[in-house]
Short mmCIF file of C-alpha atoms and ligand atoms in Angstrom, two decimals:
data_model
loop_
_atom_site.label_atom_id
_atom_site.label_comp_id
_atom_site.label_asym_id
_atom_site.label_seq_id
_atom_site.Cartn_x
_atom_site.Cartn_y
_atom_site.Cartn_z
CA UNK A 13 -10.40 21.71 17.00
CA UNK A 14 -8.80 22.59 13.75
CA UNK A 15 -5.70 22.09 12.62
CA UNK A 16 -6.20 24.73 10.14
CA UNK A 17 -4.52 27.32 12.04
CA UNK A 18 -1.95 25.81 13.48
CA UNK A 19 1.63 26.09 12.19
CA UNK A 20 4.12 23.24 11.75
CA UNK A 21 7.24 22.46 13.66
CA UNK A 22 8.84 21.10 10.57
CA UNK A 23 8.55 24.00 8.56
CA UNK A 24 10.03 26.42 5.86
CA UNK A 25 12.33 27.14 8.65
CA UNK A 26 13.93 24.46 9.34
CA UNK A 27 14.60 23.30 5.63
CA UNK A 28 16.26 26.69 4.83
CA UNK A 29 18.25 26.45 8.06
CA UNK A 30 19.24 22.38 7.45
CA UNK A 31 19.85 23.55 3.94
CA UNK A 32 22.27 26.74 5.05
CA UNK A 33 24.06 24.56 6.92
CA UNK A 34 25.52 23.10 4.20
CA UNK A 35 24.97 26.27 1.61
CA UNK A 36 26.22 25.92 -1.66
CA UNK A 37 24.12 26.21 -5.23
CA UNK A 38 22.75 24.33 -7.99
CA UNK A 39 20.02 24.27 -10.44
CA UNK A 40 9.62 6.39 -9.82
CA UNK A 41 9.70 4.36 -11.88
CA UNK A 42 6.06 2.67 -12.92
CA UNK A 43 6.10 -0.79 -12.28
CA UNK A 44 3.99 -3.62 -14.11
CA UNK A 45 1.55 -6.18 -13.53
CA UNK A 46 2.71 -8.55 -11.03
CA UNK A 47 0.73 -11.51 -9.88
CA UNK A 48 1.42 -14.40 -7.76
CA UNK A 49 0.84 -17.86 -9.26
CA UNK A 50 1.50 -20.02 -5.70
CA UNK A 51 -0.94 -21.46 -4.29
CA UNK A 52 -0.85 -20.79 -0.78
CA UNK A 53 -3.41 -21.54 1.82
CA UNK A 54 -5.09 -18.33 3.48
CA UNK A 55 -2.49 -16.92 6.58
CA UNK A 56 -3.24 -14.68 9.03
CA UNK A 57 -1.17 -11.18 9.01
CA UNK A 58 0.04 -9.16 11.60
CA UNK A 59 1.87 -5.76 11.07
CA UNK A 60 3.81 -4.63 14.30
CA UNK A 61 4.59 -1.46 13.97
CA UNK A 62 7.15 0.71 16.09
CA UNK A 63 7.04 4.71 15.80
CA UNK A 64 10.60 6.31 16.14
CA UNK A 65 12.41 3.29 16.17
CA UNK A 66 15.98 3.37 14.67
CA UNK A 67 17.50 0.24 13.09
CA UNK A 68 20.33 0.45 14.16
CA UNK A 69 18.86 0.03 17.83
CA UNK A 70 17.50 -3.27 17.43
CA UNK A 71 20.59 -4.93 18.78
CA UNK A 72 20.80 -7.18 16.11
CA UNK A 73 24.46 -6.32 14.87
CA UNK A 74 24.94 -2.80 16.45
CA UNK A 75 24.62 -1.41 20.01
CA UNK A 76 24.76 -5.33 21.61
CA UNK A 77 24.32 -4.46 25.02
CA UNK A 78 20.28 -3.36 23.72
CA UNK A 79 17.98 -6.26 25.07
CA UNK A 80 15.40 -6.89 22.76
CA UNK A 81 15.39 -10.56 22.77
CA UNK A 82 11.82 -11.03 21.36
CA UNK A 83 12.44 -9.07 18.23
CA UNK A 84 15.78 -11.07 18.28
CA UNK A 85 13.53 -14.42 17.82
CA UNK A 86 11.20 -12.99 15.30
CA UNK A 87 14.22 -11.95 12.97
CA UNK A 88 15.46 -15.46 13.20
CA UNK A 89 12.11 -16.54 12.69
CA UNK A 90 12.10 -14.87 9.51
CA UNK A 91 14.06 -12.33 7.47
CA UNK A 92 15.70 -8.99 8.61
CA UNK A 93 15.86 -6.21 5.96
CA UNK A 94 18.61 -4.13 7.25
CA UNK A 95 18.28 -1.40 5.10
CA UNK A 96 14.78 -0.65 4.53
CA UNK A 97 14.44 3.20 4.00
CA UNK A 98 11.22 5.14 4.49
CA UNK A 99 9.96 7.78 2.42
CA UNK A 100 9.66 10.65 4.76
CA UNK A 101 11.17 12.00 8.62
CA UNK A 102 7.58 11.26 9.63
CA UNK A 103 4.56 9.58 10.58
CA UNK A 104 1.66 10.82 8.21
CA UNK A 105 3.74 10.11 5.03
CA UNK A 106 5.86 7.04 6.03
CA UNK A 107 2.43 5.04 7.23
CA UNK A 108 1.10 6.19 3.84
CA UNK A 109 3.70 4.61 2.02
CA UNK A 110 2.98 1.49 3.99
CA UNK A 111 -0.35 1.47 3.60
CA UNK A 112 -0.26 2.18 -0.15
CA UNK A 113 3.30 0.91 -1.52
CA UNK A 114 3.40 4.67 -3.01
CA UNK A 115 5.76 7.55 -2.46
CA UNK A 116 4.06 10.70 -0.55
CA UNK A 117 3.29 13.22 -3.35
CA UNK A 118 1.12 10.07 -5.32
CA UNK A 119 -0.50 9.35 -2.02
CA UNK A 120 -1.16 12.54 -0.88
CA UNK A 121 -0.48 12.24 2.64
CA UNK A 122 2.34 14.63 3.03
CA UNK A 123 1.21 18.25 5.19
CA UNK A 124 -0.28 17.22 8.71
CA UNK A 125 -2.81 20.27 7.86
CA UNK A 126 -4.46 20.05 4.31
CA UNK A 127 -3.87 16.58 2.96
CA UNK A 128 -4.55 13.17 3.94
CA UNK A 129 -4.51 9.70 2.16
CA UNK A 130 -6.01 10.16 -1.36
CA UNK A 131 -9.13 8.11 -0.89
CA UNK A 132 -8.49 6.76 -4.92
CA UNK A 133 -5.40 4.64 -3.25
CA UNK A 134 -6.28 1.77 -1.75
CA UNK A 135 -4.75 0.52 1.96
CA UNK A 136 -3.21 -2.91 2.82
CA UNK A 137 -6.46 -3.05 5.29
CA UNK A 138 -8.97 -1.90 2.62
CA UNK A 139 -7.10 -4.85 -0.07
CA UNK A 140 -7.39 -7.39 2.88
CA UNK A 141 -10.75 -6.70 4.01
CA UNK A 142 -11.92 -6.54 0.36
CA UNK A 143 -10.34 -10.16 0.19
CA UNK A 144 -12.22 -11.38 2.76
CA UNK A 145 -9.84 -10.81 6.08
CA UNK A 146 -11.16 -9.90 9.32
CA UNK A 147 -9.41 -6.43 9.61
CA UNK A 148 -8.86 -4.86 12.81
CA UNK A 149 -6.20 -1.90 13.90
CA UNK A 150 -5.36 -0.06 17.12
CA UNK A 151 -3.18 3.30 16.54
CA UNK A 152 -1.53 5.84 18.91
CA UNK A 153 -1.29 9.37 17.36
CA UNK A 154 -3.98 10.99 15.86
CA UNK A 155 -1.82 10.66 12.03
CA UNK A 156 -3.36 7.35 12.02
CA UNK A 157 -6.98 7.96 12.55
CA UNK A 158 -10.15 8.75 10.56
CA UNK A 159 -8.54 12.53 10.43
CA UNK A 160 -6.10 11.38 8.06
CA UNK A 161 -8.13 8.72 5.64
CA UNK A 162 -5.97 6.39 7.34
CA UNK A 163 -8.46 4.47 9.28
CA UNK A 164 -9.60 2.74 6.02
CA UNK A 165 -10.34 -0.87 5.51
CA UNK A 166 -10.27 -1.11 9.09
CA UNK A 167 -13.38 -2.87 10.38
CA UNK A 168 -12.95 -2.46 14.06
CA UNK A 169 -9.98 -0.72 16.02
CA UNK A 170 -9.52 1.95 18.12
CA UNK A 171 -7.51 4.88 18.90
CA UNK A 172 -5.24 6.09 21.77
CA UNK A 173 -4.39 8.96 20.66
CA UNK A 174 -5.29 11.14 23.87
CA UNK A 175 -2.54 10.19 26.42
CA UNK A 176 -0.07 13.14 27.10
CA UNK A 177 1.46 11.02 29.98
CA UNK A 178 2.05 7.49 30.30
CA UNK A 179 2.69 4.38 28.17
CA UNK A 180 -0.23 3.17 25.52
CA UNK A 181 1.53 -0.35 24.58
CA UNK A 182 -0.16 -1.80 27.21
CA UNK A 183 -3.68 -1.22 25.37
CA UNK A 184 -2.29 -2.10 22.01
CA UNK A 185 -1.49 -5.20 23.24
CA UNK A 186 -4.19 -6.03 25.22
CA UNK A 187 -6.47 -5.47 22.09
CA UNK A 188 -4.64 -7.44 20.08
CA UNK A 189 -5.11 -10.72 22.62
CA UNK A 190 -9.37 -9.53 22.45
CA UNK A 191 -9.09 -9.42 18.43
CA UNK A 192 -6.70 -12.74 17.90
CA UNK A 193 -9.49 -14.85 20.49
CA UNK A 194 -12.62 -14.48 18.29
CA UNK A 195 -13.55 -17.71 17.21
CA UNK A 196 -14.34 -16.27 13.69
CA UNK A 197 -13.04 -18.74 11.04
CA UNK A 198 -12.02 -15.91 8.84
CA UNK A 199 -8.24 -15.14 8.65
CA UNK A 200 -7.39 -11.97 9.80
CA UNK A 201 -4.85 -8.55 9.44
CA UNK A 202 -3.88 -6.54 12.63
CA UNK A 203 -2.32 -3.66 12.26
CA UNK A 204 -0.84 -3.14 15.64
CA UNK A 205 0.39 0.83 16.12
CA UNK A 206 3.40 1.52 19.34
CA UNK A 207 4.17 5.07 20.10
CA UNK A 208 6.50 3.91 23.61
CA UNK A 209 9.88 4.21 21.56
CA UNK A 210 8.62 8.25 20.75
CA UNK A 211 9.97 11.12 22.62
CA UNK A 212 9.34 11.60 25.93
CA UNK A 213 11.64 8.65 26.57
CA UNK A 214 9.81 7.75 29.55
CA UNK A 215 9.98 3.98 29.74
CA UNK A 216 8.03 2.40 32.84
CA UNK A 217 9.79 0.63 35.34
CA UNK A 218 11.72 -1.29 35.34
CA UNK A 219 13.00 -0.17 31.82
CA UNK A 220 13.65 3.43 32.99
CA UNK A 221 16.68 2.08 35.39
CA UNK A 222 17.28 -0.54 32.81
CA UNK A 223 20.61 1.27 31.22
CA UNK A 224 21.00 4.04 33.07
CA UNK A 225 24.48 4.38 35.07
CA UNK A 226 24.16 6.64 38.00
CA UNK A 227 21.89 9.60 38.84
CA UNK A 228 21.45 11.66 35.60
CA UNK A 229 20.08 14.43 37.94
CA UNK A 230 23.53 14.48 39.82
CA UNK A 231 24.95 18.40 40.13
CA UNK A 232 26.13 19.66 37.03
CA UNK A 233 25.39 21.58 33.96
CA UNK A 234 21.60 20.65 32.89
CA UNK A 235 21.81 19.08 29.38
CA UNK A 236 19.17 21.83 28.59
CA UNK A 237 21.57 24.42 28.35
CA UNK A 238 22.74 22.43 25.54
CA UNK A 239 19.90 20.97 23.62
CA UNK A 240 17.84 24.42 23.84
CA UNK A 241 20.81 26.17 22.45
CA UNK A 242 19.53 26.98 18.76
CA UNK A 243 23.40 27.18 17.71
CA UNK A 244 23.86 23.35 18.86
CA UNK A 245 20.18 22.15 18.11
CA UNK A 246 17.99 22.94 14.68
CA UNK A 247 14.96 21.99 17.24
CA UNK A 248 15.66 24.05 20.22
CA UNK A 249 12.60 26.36 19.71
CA UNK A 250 10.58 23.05 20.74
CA UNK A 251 10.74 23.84 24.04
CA UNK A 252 7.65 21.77 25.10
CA UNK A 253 8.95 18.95 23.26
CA UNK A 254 11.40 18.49 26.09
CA UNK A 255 10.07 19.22 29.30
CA UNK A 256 11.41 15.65 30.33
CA UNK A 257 14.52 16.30 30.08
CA UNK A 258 14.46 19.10 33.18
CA UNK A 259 16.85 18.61 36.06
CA UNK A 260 18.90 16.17 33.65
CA UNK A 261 22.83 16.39 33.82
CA UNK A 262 23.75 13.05 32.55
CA UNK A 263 24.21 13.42 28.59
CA UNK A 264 24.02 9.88 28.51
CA UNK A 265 20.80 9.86 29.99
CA UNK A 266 18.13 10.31 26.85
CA UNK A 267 20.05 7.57 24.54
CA UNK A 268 19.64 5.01 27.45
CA UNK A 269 16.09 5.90 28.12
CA UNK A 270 15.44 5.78 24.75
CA UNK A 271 16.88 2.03 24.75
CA UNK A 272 14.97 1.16 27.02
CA UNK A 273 12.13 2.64 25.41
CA UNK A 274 13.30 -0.06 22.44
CA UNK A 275 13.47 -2.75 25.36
CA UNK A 276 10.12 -1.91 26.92
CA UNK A 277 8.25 -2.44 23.14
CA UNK A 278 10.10 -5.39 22.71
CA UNK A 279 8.23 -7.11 25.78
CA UNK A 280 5.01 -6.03 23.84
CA UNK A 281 6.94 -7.62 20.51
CA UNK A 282 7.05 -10.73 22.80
CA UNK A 283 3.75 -10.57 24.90
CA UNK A 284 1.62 -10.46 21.00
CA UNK A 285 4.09 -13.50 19.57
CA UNK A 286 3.22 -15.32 22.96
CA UNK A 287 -0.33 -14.87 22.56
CA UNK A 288 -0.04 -15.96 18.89
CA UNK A 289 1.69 -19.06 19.84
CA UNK A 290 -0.38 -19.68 22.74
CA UNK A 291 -3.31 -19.94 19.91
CA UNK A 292 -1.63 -21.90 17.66
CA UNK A 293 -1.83 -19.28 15.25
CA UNK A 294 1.93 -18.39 14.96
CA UNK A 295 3.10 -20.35 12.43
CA UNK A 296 0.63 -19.78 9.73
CA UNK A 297 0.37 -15.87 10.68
CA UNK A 298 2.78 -13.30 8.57
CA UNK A 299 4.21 -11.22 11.24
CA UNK A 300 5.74 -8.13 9.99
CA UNK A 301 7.88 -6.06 12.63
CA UNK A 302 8.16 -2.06 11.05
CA UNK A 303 9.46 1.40 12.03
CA UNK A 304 8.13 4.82 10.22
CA UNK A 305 11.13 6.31 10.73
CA UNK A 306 14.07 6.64 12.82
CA UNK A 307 15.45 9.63 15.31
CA UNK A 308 17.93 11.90 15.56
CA UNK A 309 20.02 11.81 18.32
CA UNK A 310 21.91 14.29 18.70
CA UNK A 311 23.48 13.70 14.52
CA UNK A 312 23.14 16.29 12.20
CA UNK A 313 22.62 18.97 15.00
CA UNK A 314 19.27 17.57 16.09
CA UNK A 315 18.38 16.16 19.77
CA UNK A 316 15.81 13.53 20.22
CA UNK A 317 13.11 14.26 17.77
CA UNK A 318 12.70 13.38 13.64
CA UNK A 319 13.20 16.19 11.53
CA UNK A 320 15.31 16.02 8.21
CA UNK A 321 15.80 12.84 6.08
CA UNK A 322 19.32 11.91 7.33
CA UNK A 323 20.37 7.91 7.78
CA UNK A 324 19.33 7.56 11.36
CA UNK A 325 15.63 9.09 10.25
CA UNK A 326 15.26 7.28 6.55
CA UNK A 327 16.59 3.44 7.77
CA UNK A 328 13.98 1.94 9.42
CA UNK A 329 13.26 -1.87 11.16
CA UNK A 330 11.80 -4.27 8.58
CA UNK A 331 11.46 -7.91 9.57
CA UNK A 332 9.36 -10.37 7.97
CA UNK A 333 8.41 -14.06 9.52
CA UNK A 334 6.84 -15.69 6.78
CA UNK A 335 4.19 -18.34 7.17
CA UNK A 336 5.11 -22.28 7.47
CA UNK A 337 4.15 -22.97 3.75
CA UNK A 338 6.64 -20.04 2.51
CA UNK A 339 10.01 -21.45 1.66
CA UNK A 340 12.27 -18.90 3.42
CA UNK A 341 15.78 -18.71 1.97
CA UNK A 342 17.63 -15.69 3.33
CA UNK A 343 17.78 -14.57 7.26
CA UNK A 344 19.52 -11.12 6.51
CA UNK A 345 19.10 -9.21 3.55
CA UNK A 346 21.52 -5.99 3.10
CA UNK A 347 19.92 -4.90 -0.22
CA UNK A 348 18.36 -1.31 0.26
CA UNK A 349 14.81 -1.84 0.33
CA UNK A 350 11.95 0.81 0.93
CA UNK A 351 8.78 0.51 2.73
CA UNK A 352 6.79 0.86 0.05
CA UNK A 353 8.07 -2.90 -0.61
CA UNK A 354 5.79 -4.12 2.56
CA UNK A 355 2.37 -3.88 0.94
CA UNK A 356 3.46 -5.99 -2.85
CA UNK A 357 5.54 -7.86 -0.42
CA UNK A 358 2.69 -9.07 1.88
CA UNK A 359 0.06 -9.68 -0.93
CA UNK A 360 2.85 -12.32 -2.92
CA UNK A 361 3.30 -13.83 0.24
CA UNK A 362 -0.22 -14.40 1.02
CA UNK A 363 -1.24 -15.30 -2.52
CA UNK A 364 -3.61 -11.88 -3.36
CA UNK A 365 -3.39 -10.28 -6.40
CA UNK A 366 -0.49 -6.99 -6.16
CA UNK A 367 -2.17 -3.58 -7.46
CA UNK A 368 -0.49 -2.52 -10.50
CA UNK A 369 1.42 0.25 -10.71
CA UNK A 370 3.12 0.66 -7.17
CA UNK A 371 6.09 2.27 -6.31
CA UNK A 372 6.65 -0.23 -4.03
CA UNK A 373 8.33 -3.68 -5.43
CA UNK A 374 7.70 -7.13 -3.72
CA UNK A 375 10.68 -8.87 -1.63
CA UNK A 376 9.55 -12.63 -2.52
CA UNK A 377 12.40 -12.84 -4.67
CA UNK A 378 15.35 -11.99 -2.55
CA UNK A 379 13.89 -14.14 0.56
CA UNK A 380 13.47 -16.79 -1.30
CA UNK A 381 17.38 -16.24 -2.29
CA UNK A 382 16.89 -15.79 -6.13
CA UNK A 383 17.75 -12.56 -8.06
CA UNK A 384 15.36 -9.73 -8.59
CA UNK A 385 15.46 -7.88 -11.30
CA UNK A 386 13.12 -4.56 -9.83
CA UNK A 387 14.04 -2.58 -6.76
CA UNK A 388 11.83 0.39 -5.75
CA UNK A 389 13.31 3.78 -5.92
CA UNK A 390 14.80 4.72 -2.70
CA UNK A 391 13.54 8.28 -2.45
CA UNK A 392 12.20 10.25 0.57
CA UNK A 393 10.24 13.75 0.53
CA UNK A 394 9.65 16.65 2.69
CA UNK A 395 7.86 19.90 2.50
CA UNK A 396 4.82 21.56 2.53
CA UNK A 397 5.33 24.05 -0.11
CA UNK A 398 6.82 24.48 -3.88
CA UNK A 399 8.87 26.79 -2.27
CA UNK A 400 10.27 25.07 0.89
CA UNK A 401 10.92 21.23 -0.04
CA UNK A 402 13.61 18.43 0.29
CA UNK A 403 13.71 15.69 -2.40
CA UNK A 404 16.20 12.71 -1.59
CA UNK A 405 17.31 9.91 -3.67
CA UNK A 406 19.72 6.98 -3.13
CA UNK A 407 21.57 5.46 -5.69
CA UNK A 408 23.98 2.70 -4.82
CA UNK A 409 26.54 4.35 -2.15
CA UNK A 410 25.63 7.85 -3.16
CA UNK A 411 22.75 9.78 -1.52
CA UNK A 412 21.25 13.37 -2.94
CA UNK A 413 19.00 15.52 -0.62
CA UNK A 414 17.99 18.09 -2.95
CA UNK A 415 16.53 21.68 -0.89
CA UNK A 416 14.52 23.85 -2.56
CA UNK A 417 14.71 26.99 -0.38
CA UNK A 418 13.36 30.69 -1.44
CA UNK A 419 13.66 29.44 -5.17
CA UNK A 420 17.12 28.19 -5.15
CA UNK A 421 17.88 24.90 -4.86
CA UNK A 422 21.21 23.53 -2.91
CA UNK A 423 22.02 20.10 -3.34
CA UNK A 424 23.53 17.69 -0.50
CA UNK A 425 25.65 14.82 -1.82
CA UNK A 426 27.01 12.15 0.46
CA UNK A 427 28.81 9.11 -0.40
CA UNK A 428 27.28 6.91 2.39
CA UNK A 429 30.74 4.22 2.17
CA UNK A 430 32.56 6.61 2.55
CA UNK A 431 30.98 8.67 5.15
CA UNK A 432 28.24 6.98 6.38
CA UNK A 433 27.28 9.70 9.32
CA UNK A 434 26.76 12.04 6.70
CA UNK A 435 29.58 15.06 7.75
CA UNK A 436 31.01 15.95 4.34
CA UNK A 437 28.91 17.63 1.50
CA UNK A 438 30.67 16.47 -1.90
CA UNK A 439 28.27 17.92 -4.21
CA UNK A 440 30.79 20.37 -5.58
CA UNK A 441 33.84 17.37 -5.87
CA UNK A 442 30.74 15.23 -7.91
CA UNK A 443 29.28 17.47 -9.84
CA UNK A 444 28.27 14.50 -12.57
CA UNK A 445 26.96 12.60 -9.49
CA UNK A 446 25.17 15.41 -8.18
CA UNK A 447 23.41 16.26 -11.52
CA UNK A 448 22.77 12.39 -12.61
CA UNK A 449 20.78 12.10 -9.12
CA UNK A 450 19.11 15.95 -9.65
CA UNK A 451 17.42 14.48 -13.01
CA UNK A 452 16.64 11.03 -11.71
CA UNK A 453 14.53 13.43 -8.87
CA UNK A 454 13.30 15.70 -11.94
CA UNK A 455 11.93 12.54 -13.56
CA UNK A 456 9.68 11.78 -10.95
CA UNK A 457 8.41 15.08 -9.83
CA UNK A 458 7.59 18.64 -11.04
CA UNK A 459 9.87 21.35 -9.52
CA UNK A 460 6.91 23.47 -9.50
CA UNK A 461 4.37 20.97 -8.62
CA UNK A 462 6.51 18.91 -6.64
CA UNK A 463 3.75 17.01 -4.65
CA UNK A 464 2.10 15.92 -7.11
CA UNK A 465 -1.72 16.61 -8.62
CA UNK A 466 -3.22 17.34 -5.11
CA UNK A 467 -6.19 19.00 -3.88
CA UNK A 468 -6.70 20.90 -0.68
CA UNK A 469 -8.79 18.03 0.99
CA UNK A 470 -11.62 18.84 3.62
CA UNK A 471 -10.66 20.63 7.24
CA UNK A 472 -9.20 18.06 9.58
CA UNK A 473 -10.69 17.78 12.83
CA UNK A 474 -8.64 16.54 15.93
CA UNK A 475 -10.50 16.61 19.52
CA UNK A 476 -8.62 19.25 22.05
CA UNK A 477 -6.97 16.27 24.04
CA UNK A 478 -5.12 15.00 21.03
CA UNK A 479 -4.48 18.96 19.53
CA UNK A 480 -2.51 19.04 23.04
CA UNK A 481 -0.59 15.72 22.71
CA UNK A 482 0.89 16.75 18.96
CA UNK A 483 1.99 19.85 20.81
CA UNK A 484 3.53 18.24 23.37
CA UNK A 485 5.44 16.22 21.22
CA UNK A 486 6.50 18.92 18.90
CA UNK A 487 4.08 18.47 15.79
CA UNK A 488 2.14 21.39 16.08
CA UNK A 489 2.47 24.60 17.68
ZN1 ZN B 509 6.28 8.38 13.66
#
């Protein structure tokens, strides 16, 4: 089935409308050779990676009363980035960026239709198997698979990318106990791909009673009314998207499930660390817990789904457990990182050779506790066309999203100290600010070629069962 003629739920639409909202008017930096010089034995990697996951759900400083005690014991294990940003409100691109330490428009991977990975950019699993590794990766949405160019490097894996219904964690995990038993004497990378945070937030039981207080189908006004109201929610037109929600009164109710959509991962976070200790292959394994980006809930005028690069989309889980033989100095690090960082990141620690010219910069320095002098640009992009786009950039407390709508362009300034939820639009008070940022984002890209040199890249092809799951969950229509 093609996704050719599909449209997109993120579309031109939505940017002019997240753009209006605010109305007002307005008119990467290369990095060098870097190479690792410590000797370290080869380690196993592992790359945990949860879709839709916000940060600030972890329960590691906010929202307490979240139980995720296993991803708890891996931060203290290792080292919790608490600001990692991604580079886009969604899967394709953000994965991209993890895969390739670049930002979207040099990877390609941007449009769910006509682009995928540029196959000139190599992957974290193409650099490991190339050095040797055993590679193996099991994914959950089709923006992961063979469709995409992302199923490169990958030497065996599989995809489970067909389930409208149900939980797939339970097959991640189980594959990753088949891959970690081969008695191969090769180290090995895992990329290990969990969609059960996502919306529907249907955890299993007993996570679906797990924070719930009451009955959220109790008489009352449904929360429907409210979230398919297009004056309260951007989204509403996604009807399908939430089809769970039906017969729901509670307005608690989705933020709970969703927890315990966090909670219900986090005993997959704990059955794969079990199984690595159980093998004796925890300590010498780099374990890398990631999110692709976060979710709106109910901020910004958005209910339960990732749309436009706000805070709670852009921050994202990092959290690194470094091998024995890596002399870990800092358990929390509050610098803004990206996750373009992962991939230079990974390769230091394991001793491989860091491509040059990444966006991405490694985070060696700052968890061994010493200084580092390079930090990757924290910028995000969305879009599909030179006329429909969002460029943002952060700079120290300040944070531009730059729309390009119907030719104009209407900047968004926030001063994230000040007004960390994001409510008040200073671009007009900062006009300096505003226009320092604007030509930082006019460095990097072209306004009229603003993703890059691409090329319309072959027709995807998705089967009919996983066409129908990225409509159900509000990708396509
Ligand atoms: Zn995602």
């Amino acid at each position: 089935m093609s996704l050719r003629n599909t449209t997109y739920s993120i579309s031109a639409t939505l940017l002019i409308t997240a753009a209006l909202w605010w109305f007002f008017e307005l008119p990467g930096v290369p990095s060098g050779l870097r190479r690792t010089s410590e000797p370290t034995p080869p380690v196993n990697v592992v790359i945990i990676a949860i879709d839709t996951m916000r940060t600030d759900f972890l329960g590691l400083s906010e929202r307490p009363w979240i139980k995720a005690p296993n991803i708890k014991s891996l931060a203290a294990d290792g080292t919790w980035f608490s600001r990692c940003q991604t580079t886009a409100p969604w899967t394709g691109p953000s994965f991209a960026s993890l895969y390739t330490g670049l930002l979207p428009y040099r990877h390609g991977f941007f449009n769910r239709n006509f682009n995928s990975l540029d196959p000139d950019n190599p992957t974290m699993a193409e650099i490991f198997a190339d050095n040797g590794y055993r590679t193996g990766g099991w994914v959950t949405i089709a923006f992961l698979t063979h469709a995409f160019g992302m199923h490169r490097g990958l030497q065996t894996g599989d995809k489970f990318t067909d389930h409208a219904d149900g939980q797939t964690a339970h097959l991640v995990t189980a594959s990753a106990a088949r891959f970690t038993s081969s008695s191969s004497q090769k180290p090995f990378y895992m990329f290990l791909h969990y969609f059960d945070v996502h919306a529907p937030y249907t955890p299993p039981a007993p996570y679906d009673k797990m924070y719930v207080e009451g009955d959220p189908y109790s008489p009352g006004t449904p929360l429907l009314d409210r979230v398919l109201d297009p004056r309260i929610n951007m989204e509403a037109h996604n009807t399908e998207l939430y089809q769970w929600l039906n017969g729901v009164t509670d307005p608690d109710y989705p933020v709970a499930q969703y927890a315990a959509g966090v909670s219900y991962v986090d005993s997959h976070v704990g059955q794969v660390v079990s199984d690595l200790k159980e093998k004796g292959l925890y300590d010498e394994t780099l374990i890398i817990l990631v999110g692709d980006h976060g979710e709106h809930l109910g901020e910004h005028n958005i209910y339960y789904a990732h749309a436009l690069p706000y805070e709670e989309v852009l921050q994202v889980p990092l959290i690194i457990k470094w091998p024995s033989s890596f002399e870990r100095e800092v358990a929390v690090i509050e610098q803004r990182v990206s996750i373009m960082d992962v991939l230079p990141t990974v390769l230091e620690a394991v001793n491989l050779p860091v491509p040059d010219a990444l966006d991405g910069h490694s985070l060696v320095k700052l968890a061994r506790g010493k200084t580092s002098s390079t930090q990757s640009l924290l910028v995000a992009e969305q879009g599909e066309s030179p006329d429909s786009y969002c460029k943002t950039i952060t700079d120290g407390d300040w944070k531009l999203m730059l729309f390009k709508v119907e030719s104009k362009f209407i900047p968004v300034l926030f001063n994230l100290a000040d007004d960390p939820a994001e409510t008040r639009n200073v671009a007009a008070d900062h006009t300096d600010v505003t226009n320092r940022l604007a030509a930082r984002l006019w460095e990097i890209f072209d306004p009229e070629t603003p993703f890059g040199d691409y090329h319309v890249l072959s027709e995807k092809t998705v089967d009919e069962k996983e066409l129908k799951r990225l409509k159900s969950l509000g990708y396509i229509r």
